[in-house]
Amino acid sequence: MKVSLEASGLKRYFPDENIFSAYDIQKWKPEPDLFLHAARSCYTDSKNCLVVEDTIHGIMAAKEAKMHVVGVNVRHQIQEVRDLNVMCFENLVEVKDYLHSIL
């Protein structure tokens, strides 16, 4: 995760203590537990979170957690993702550009 964030220029937005893995809590997508754990750890409500996901199971977990979610590099599942009304991007650089345009 850190390598991808660094390569896309997004790493500066994510201190190491705010990067979470399912291995941390032994709960796996599509269960929403990891996303809910991350929100609690950052002392924020799930409605205030944005999840950037590259799998349909992660997107489903984020939606179950009541979080905003965008898909990235989901070409192989694009129709399923679109059926869930999720905005899709080709790569993390596009996500970064999008976030800069709305903030």
Coordinates of C-alpha atoms in Angstrom, one line a residue:
M1 CA 0.0 0.0 0.0
K2 CA 2.8 2.4 0.9
V3 CA 4.5 1.8 -2.4
S4 CA 1.4 2.6 -4.4
L5 CA 0.6 5.7 -2.4
E6 CA 4.2 6.9 -2.9
A7 CA 4.2 6.3 -6.6
S8 CA 0.9 8.2 -7.0
G9 CA 1.9 11.1 -4.9
L10 CA -0.7 10.4 -2.3
K11 CA 1.6 9.1 0.5
R12 CA 1.9 12.5 2.1
Y13 CA -1.8 12.3 3.0
F14 CA -1.5 9.0 4.8
P15 CA 0.8 8.8 7.9
D16 CA 1.9 5.2 8.5
E17 CA -0.4 5.0 11.6
N18 CA -3.3 5.7 9.3
I19 CA -2.7 2.8 6.9
F20 CA -4.6 -0.3 7.9
S21 CA -4.7 -3.9 6.7
A22 CA -7.1 -6.8 7.3
Y23 CA -4.2 -8.6 8.9
D24 CA -4.4 -6.0 11.7
I25 CA -7.8 -7.2 12.8
Q26 CA -8.2 -10.6 11.1
K27 CA -11.4 -9.6 9.3
W28 CA -11.7 -9.8 5.5
K29 CA -13.7 -8.0 2.8
P30 CA -16.5 -8.0 1.9
E31 CA -17.1 -7.6 5.7
P32 CA -17.0 -3.9 6.6
D33 CA -14.9 -4.4 9.8
L34 CA -11.6 -3.1 8.4
F35 CA -13.1 0.1 7.2
L36 CA -15.0 0.6 10.5
H37 CA -11.8 -0.1 12.4
A38 CA -10.0 2.5 10.4
A39 CA -12.7 5.1 11.0
R40 CA -12.7 4.4 14.8
S41 CA -8.9 4.6 14.9
C42 CA -9.1 8.0 13.3
Y43 CA -11.9 9.2 15.6
T44 CA -14.3 9.9 12.7
D45 CA -17.7 8.7 11.6
S46 CA -17.9 6.3 8.7
K47 CA -20.0 8.8 6.8
N48 CA -17.0 11.2 6.7
C49 CA -14.7 8.6 5.1
L50 CA -13.7 8.0 1.5
V51 CA -12.5 4.6 0.5
V52 CA -10.4 4.0 -2.6
E53 CA -10.8 0.4 -3.6
D54 CA -9.6 -1.9 -6.4
T55 CA -11.9 -4.8 -5.9
I56 CA -15.6 -5.4 -5.9
H57 CA -15.4 -7.0 -2.4
G58 CA -13.7 -3.9 -1.1
I59 CA -16.3 -1.7 -2.7
M60 CA -19.1 -3.8 -1.2
A61 CA -17.4 -3.6 2.2
A62 CA -17.1 0.2 2.0
K63 CA -20.7 0.6 1.0
E64 CA -21.8 -1.7 3.9
A65 CA -19.8 0.5 6.2
K66 CA -21.8 3.5 4.9
M67 CA -18.6 5.1 3.5
H68 CA -18.1 7.0 0.3
V69 CA -16.2 4.9 -2.2
V70 CA -14.5 5.2 -5.5
G71 CA -13.1 2.3 -7.6
V72 CA -9.6 2.4 -9.1
N73 CA -8.3 0.0 -11.7
V74 CA -11.4 -2.2 -11.7
R75 CA -11.6 -2.8 -15.5
H76 CA -12.2 -6.5 -15.0
Q77 CA -15.3 -5.8 -12.8
I78 CA -16.3 -2.4 -14.3
Q79 CA -20.0 -3.3 -14.9
E80 CA -20.5 -4.7 -11.4
V81 CA -18.9 -1.6 -9.9
R82 CA -21.0 0.8 -12.1
D83 CA -24.1 -1.2 -11.0
L84 CA -23.3 -0.1 -7.5
N85 CA -23.2 3.5 -8.6
V86 CA -19.5 3.9 -7.8
M87 CA -17.3 6.4 -9.6
C88 CA -14.3 4.6 -11.3
F89 CA -10.8 5.7 -12.1
E90 CA -8.0 4.1 -14.1
N91 CA -5.2 4.8 -11.5
L92 CA -4.4 6.6 -8.3
V93 CA -3.1 9.7 -10.1
E94 CA -6.6 10.2 -11.5
V95 CA -8.0 9.8 -8.0
K96 CA -5.5 12.4 -6.7
D97 CA -6.5 14.8 -9.5
Y98 CA -10.2 14.3 -8.8
L99 CA -9.7 14.9 -5.1
H100 CA -7.8 18.1 -5.8
S101 CA -10.6 19.3 -8.1
I102 CA -13.3 18.9 -5.4
L103 CA -11.4 20.1 -2.4

